Short mmCIF file of C-alpha atoms in Angstrom, two decimals:
data_model
loop_
_atom_site.label_atom_id
_atom_site.label_comp_id
_atom_site.label_asym_id
_atom_site.label_seq_id
_atom_site.Cartn_x
_atom_site.Cartn_y
_atom_site.Cartn_z
CA UNK A 34 83.05 87.66 141.23
CA UNK A 35 86.58 88.36 142.78
CA UNK A 36 86.70 84.68 144.57
CA UNK A 37 85.76 83.09 141.55
CA UNK A 38 87.93 84.98 139.11
CA UNK A 39 90.95 83.83 141.29
CA UNK A 40 89.44 80.31 141.44
CA UNK A 41 89.45 79.86 137.85
CA UNK A 42 93.04 81.58 137.19
CA UNK A 43 94.46 79.33 139.60
CA UNK A 44 93.18 75.70 137.48
CA UNK A 45 94.40 77.72 134.52
CA UNK A 46 97.60 78.01 135.30
CA UNK A 47 97.77 74.42 137.21
CA UNK A 48 98.76 71.56 134.89
CA UNK A 49 95.79 69.19 134.89
CA UNK A 50 98.10 66.53 135.75
CA UNK A 51 98.66 68.21 139.21
CA UNK A 52 94.83 68.96 139.04
CA UNK A 53 95.47 66.73 142.69
CA UNK A 54 96.83 70.12 144.12
CA UNK A 55 94.00 72.05 143.50
CA UNK A 56 91.07 71.94 145.89
CA UNK A 57 87.74 69.89 146.19
CA UNK A 58 86.11 73.06 144.80
CA UNK A 59 88.16 73.92 141.84
CA UNK A 60 88.09 69.86 140.87
CA UNK A 61 84.74 69.80 141.10
CA UNK A 62 84.20 72.69 138.52
CA UNK A 63 86.77 71.57 136.07
CA UNK A 64 84.41 69.19 134.11
CA UNK A 65 81.87 71.77 133.70
CA UNK A 66 85.13 74.09 132.67
CA UNK A 67 86.11 71.53 130.32
CA UNK A 68 82.65 71.60 128.55
CA UNK A 69 82.74 75.28 128.13
CA UNK A 70 86.10 75.28 126.76
CA UNK A 71 85.10 72.75 124.15
CA UNK A 72 82.42 74.89 122.94
CA UNK A 73 84.33 77.89 122.84
CA UNK A 74 86.83 75.77 120.46
CA UNK A 75 84.11 74.62 118.21
CA UNK A 76 82.90 78.39 117.99
CA UNK A 77 86.29 80.14 117.52
CA UNK A 78 86.88 77.21 114.78
CA UNK A 79 83.51 77.91 113.28
CA UNK A 80 84.28 81.65 112.98
CA UNK A 81 87.59 81.38 111.53
CA UNK A 82 86.35 79.01 108.63
CA UNK A 83 83.17 81.54 107.99
CA UNK A 84 86.43 84.06 107.41
CA UNK A 85 88.66 82.20 105.47
CA UNK A 86 86.25 80.39 103.37
CA UNK A 87 84.99 83.51 102.08
CA UNK A 88 81.95 83.37 103.52
CA UNK A 89 82.54 86.19 105.96
CA UNK A 90 84.37 88.92 104.21
CA UNK A 91 87.61 90.27 105.33
CA UNK A 92 88.51 93.67 104.14
CA UNK A 93 91.20 95.52 103.62
CA UNK A 94 91.94 99.03 104.30
CA UNK A 95 93.94 101.64 101.95
CA UNK A 96 96.66 101.86 104.77
CA UNK A 97 98.88 99.48 106.53
CA UNK A 98 97.06 97.41 109.58
CA UNK A 99 99.57 96.53 111.98
CA UNK A 100 97.56 94.08 114.75
CA UNK A 101 98.85 93.40 117.88
CA UNK A 102 97.55 90.25 119.81
CA UNK A 103 97.94 88.02 122.84
CA UNK A 104 96.95 84.26 122.92
CA UNK A 105 96.27 84.41 126.79
CA UNK A 106 94.39 86.81 129.14
CA UNK A 107 96.38 89.52 130.38
CA UNK A 108 99.60 90.54 131.29
CA UNK A 109 101.38 90.06 128.00
CA UNK A 110 102.53 93.77 127.25
CA UNK A 111 100.07 94.39 124.50
CA UNK A 112 98.83 97.77 125.66
CA UNK A 113 102.28 98.96 125.62
CA UNK A 114 103.38 97.59 122.79
CA UNK A 115 100.49 99.55 120.68
CA UNK A 116 101.63 102.62 122.70
CA UNK A 117 105.02 102.04 121.52
CA UNK A 118 104.24 101.30 117.63
CA UNK A 119 101.75 104.56 117.95
CA UNK A 120 104.92 106.86 119.08
CA UNK A 121 107.17 105.13 116.14
CA UNK A 122 104.33 105.97 113.36
CA UNK A 123 104.12 109.60 114.72
CA UNK A 124 107.68 110.08 114.78
CA UNK A 125 107.88 108.87 111.36
CA UNK A 126 105.20 111.05 110.44
CA UNK A 127 102.28 108.89 110.26
CA UNK A 128 99.43 109.29 112.06
CA UNK A 129 97.91 105.59 113.74
CA UNK A 130 94.40 104.88 114.53
CA UNK A 131 93.94 102.49 117.38
CA UNK A 132 91.35 100.30 117.54
CA UNK A 133 90.15 98.46 120.60
CA UNK A 134 87.37 96.62 118.88
CA UNK A 135 85.59 95.67 115.14
CA UNK A 136 84.30 98.51 114.31
CA UNK A 137 82.79 99.63 110.70
CA UNK A 138 85.77 102.45 109.41
CA UNK A 139 85.30 105.37 107.51
CA UNK A 140 88.94 106.17 106.82
CA UNK A 141 90.36 109.61 105.45
CA UNK A 142 93.31 108.75 104.15
CA UNK A 143 94.50 112.00 104.28
CA UNK A 144 94.32 111.65 108.07
CA UNK A 145 95.27 108.12 108.78
CA UNK A 146 98.42 106.72 107.79
CA UNK A 147 98.06 103.32 109.53
CA UNK A 148 95.49 101.30 111.73
CA UNK A 149 96.65 99.61 114.94
CA UNK A 150 94.47 97.03 115.82
CA UNK A 151 94.57 96.42 119.55
CA UNK A 152 93.80 92.73 120.62
CA UNK A 153 94.50 92.33 116.92
CA UNK A 154 94.15 88.54 117.01
CA UNK A 155 90.21 88.45 117.66
CA UNK A 156 89.99 91.36 114.76
CA UNK A 157 89.13 88.63 111.68
CA UNK A 158 86.79 90.95 109.60
CA UNK A 159 89.95 93.06 108.58
CA UNK A 160 92.83 91.92 106.52
CA UNK A 161 96.65 92.34 108.63
CA UNK A 162 99.56 93.62 106.91
CA UNK A 163 101.48 92.76 110.14
CA UNK A 164 100.36 90.46 113.25
CA UNK A 165 102.64 90.87 116.42
CA UNK A 166 101.98 87.98 119.11
CA UNK A 167 102.95 88.53 122.51
CA UNK A 168 103.65 86.59 125.22
CA UNK A 169 103.63 86.37 128.79
CA UNK A 170 107.66 85.47 129.65
CA UNK A 171 106.72 84.63 133.11
CA UNK A 172 103.23 82.64 132.75
CA UNK A 173 103.38 81.79 129.03
CA UNK A 174 100.72 79.08 128.15
CA UNK A 175 99.34 78.07 131.54
CA UNK A 176 97.92 74.29 131.20
CA UNK A 177 97.73 74.99 127.78
CA UNK A 178 93.34 74.64 127.69
CA UNK A 179 91.81 77.26 125.80
CA UNK A 180 89.25 79.57 128.04
CA UNK A 181 87.81 78.57 130.43
CA UNK A 182 89.41 75.73 131.47
CA UNK A 183 92.89 77.39 130.63
CA UNK A 184 94.37 81.17 129.96
CA UNK A 185 94.66 80.67 125.83
CA UNK A 186 92.14 82.43 124.00
CA UNK A 187 93.32 80.74 120.91
CA UNK A 188 95.34 77.27 120.52
CA UNK A 189 98.95 77.49 119.64
CA UNK A 190 98.70 76.81 116.38
CA UNK A 191 97.52 80.71 116.23
CA UNK A 192 101.44 81.71 115.86
CA UNK A 193 101.62 80.20 112.57
CA UNK A 194 100.14 83.15 111.28
CA UNK A 195 102.21 85.73 113.20
CA UNK A 196 105.05 87.65 111.69
CA UNK A 197 106.79 88.62 114.90
CA UNK A 198 106.41 87.34 117.93
CA UNK A 199 107.94 89.30 121.67
CA UNK A 200 108.47 87.84 124.83
CA UNK A 201 107.34 90.01 127.42
CA UNK A 202 108.71 90.78 130.91
CA UNK A 203 111.74 88.80 129.93
CA UNK A 204 113.56 90.36 132.31
CA UNK A 205 111.87 88.91 135.15
CA UNK A 206 111.97 85.38 134.03
CA UNK A 207 114.28 82.39 134.54
CA UNK A 208 116.75 82.07 131.50
CA UNK A 209 115.98 78.44 131.13
CA UNK A 210 112.07 79.54 131.14
CA UNK A 211 112.81 82.03 127.84
CA UNK A 212 114.85 79.11 126.19
CA UNK A 213 111.60 76.72 126.72
CA UNK A 214 109.42 80.03 125.32
CA UNK A 215 111.17 80.17 122.46
CA UNK A 216 111.44 76.29 121.73
CA UNK A 217 107.84 75.81 122.07
CA UNK A 218 107.57 79.26 119.80
CA UNK A 219 109.90 77.43 117.05
CA UNK A 220 107.98 74.06 117.12
CA UNK A 221 105.10 75.75 115.79
CA UNK A 222 106.62 78.75 113.78
CA UNK A 223 110.34 77.96 112.73
CA UNK A 224 111.11 81.31 110.93
CA UNK A 225 109.53 83.51 113.12
CA UNK A 226 111.94 86.80 114.61
CA UNK A 227 111.19 86.65 118.13
CA UNK A 228 112.44 89.74 120.26
CA UNK A 229 112.44 90.10 124.18
CA UNK A 230 110.89 93.09 126.22
CA UNK A 231 110.70 94.67 129.42
CA UNK A 232 109.07 97.41 131.06
CA UNK A 233 111.30 100.33 131.66
CA UNK A 234 109.85 102.56 134.62
CA UNK A 235 110.64 105.97 133.69
CA UNK A 236 108.97 108.14 136.53
CA UNK A 237 106.09 109.09 138.48
CA UNK A 238 103.28 111.83 138.41
CA UNK A 239 101.11 112.51 141.22
CA UNK A 240 97.21 111.64 141.28
CA UNK A 241 96.57 115.02 141.89
CA UNK A 242 98.99 116.92 139.36
CA UNK A 243 99.57 114.94 136.34
CA UNK A 244 102.38 117.48 135.42
CA UNK A 245 104.35 117.24 138.15
CA UNK A 246 107.01 114.61 137.75
CA UNK A 247 108.94 112.86 140.44
CA UNK A 248 112.12 110.93 139.69
CA UNK A 249 112.02 106.81 140.63
CA UNK A 250 114.30 107.80 143.71
CA UNK A 251 111.59 109.41 145.81
CA UNK A 252 110.17 105.92 146.62
CA UNK A 253 113.90 104.32 147.76
CA UNK A 254 114.15 103.39 151.19
CA UNK A 255 110.44 103.84 151.84
CA UNK A 256 106.79 101.63 152.20
CA UNK A 257 105.13 101.46 149.38
CA UNK A 258 101.61 99.75 148.55
CA UNK A 259 101.14 98.56 145.26
CA UNK A 260 97.37 98.67 143.84
CA UNK A 261 96.61 97.72 140.50
CA UNK A 262 93.60 96.50 138.21
CA UNK A 263 95.79 94.65 135.53
CA UNK A 264 95.60 91.75 133.94
CA UNK A 265 99.65 90.69 135.37
CA UNK A 266 100.02 92.66 138.54
CA UNK A 267 103.17 89.91 139.36
CA UNK A 268 105.45 92.29 136.99
CA UNK A 269 103.80 95.19 138.12
CA UNK A 270 105.25 94.75 141.89
CA UNK A 271 108.10 93.29 140.80
CA UNK A 272 109.40 96.13 138.86
CA UNK A 273 108.15 98.42 141.72
CA UNK A 274 110.36 96.71 144.16
CA UNK A 275 113.31 97.18 141.72
CA UNK A 276 113.52 100.07 142.12
CA UNK A 277 114.48 100.35 145.61
CA UNK A 278 111.66 100.65 148.04
CA UNK A 279 112.09 99.18 152.02
CA UNK A 280 109.21 97.10 151.50
CA UNK A 281 106.25 96.41 149.27
CA UNK A 282 102.53 95.41 150.18
CA UNK A 283 100.23 94.88 147.45
CA UNK A 284 96.48 94.53 146.93
CA UNK A 285 95.49 93.18 143.45
CA UNK A 286 92.16 93.58 141.89
CA UNK A 287 90.76 91.78 138.30
CA UNK A 288 91.48 93.00 135.49
CA UNK A 289 89.81 96.45 133.99
CA UNK A 290 88.19 97.10 137.81
CA UNK A 291 86.68 99.79 137.85
CA UNK A 292 87.38 101.20 141.81
CA UNK A 293 84.56 102.33 144.24
CA UNK A 294 84.52 103.57 147.25
CA UNK A 295 84.62 100.15 149.22
CA UNK A 296 88.12 99.80 147.57
CA UNK A 297 89.00 102.80 148.40
CA UNK A 298 88.04 102.09 151.80
CA UNK A 299 89.95 99.10 151.83
CA UNK A 300 92.98 100.63 150.24
CA UNK A 301 92.77 103.34 153.24
CA UNK A 302 92.72 100.44 155.77
CA UNK A 303 96.00 98.77 154.01
CA UNK A 304 97.86 102.26 153.94
CA UNK A 305 96.97 102.90 157.67
CA UNK A 306 98.18 99.36 158.95
CA UNK A 307 101.25 99.62 157.03
CA UNK A 308 101.94 103.21 159.01
CA UNK A 309 101.05 101.53 162.34
CA UNK A 310 103.43 98.67 161.61
CA UNK A 311 106.29 100.91 160.27
CA UNK A 312 105.74 103.97 162.14
CA UNK A 313 106.00 106.03 158.74
CA UNK A 314 103.70 107.21 155.96
CA UNK A 315 103.68 104.56 153.35
CA UNK A 316 103.00 105.42 149.35
CA UNK A 317 100.76 104.35 147.37
CA UNK A 318 101.60 103.59 143.89
CA UNK A 319 99.27 102.64 140.91
CA UNK A 320 99.62 101.80 137.10
CA UNK A 321 99.14 104.65 134.76
CA UNK A 322 96.23 102.04 133.05
CA UNK A 323 94.74 101.88 136.30
CA UNK A 324 95.19 105.68 136.56
CA UNK A 325 93.53 106.52 133.59
CA UNK A 326 90.56 104.45 133.87
CA UNK A 327 89.27 106.73 136.52
CA UNK A 328 91.39 109.59 137.97
CA UNK A 329 89.19 111.45 140.12
CA UNK A 330 88.94 109.02 142.44
CA UNK A 331 92.46 108.35 143.63
CA UNK A 332 92.39 111.65 144.98
CA UNK A 333 90.32 110.70 147.86
CA UNK A 334 93.26 109.08 150.10
CA UNK A 335 94.62 112.12 151.70
CA UNK A 336 96.49 112.71 153.50
CA UNK A 337 98.46 109.42 151.55
CA UNK A 338 100.71 110.31 148.55
CA UNK A 339 99.25 108.69 145.47
CA UNK A 340 102.05 108.06 143.24
CA UNK A 341 101.53 107.28 139.35
CA UNK A 342 104.17 104.70 138.00
CA UNK A 343 105.11 105.56 134.14
CA UNK A 344 106.86 102.80 131.71
CA UNK A 345 107.41 102.22 128.58
CA UNK A 346 107.75 99.03 126.57
CA UNK A 347 111.84 98.19 125.97
CA UNK A 348 113.18 95.70 123.66
CA UNK A 349 115.90 93.85 125.53
CA UNK A 350 119.04 93.92 122.97
CA UNK A 351 120.78 91.46 124.38
CA UNK A 352 118.51 88.02 124.27
CA UNK A 353 117.59 88.56 120.99
CA UNK A 354 116.54 90.65 117.95
CA UNK A 355 117.09 94.43 118.74
CA UNK A 356 114.79 97.41 118.64
CA UNK A 357 116.15 98.64 115.85
CA UNK A 358 115.27 94.90 114.30
CA UNK A 359 111.78 95.72 114.72
CA UNK A 360 111.93 99.15 113.67
CA UNK A 361 113.12 97.60 109.97
CA UNK A 362 110.34 95.57 110.56
CA UNK A 363 108.07 98.36 110.79
CA UNK A 364 109.88 100.51 108.03
CA UNK A 365 109.72 97.81 105.71
CA UNK A 366 105.83 97.28 105.91
CA UNK A 367 105.63 100.59 105.48
CA UNK A 368 107.61 100.75 102.65
CA UNK A 369 105.97 98.14 100.74
CA UNK A 370 102.23 99.17 101.20
#
């Protein structure tokens, strides 16, 4: 399954005009992926028409609904943006409810002051008061095809209905690429406010004690192994590299992968090889998202140290609209509704 995922991912991020660079196996599956992509487009269009024509009803909640979605699979900063909005609402005295899938809601308006839709571009049954589109600044559109032939979960025209666009990992992207992304967004939605964001590392905690905060400088000049099962591991690895370790190795698993005992064996073997190579014990670093998925299994790597990197989404003020501008959008929404 892991090999299949990588095979399809390489196709998705290779332009169709450059398909000759793919392996014969990859080229042989493109026609099948293309058919599946066409069927997906048809189903997507039909579903939207059923909602927008009124055949399927869209429910309006008695509280503001903020949608956070992404056009492509994984690595767009959707989860940290949801967390950032939830913190803002909580600081404003508003209790947020985060939804990750379409469910039947029975809201107690005295307890819930706002709803945040995680993966909101797929929540069609609920009316959205504010729609935020997250975009990966390092790998924005791939081959511009719908899944499974490409990485797009919706056509780029979906940006027409977005109220805000956020280009994530902007600190790691080439400036010209960011300009190209902005130009593409403007071609679809000329007036949409565009923000640029990054993941800002805060501190580490240990897998055996979440209350033990460790400063980022603890990994400076150390050998580290980055292990992740997230949508876009490149940004995580590059972010760790900026902290200052002497050497960074990596093990990537598919998005949302649950670590098994066999994976722990592979990780332990890799750590042992790094220790032999460099003559010192390496440090294993994982994302907070991976740790939360199964905290216990990561405790089985003694005598190696396992650190969990805590990061927060941060708006980069120098490259576009400021964080205060985004907060004003939220404040205006809460004032009007």
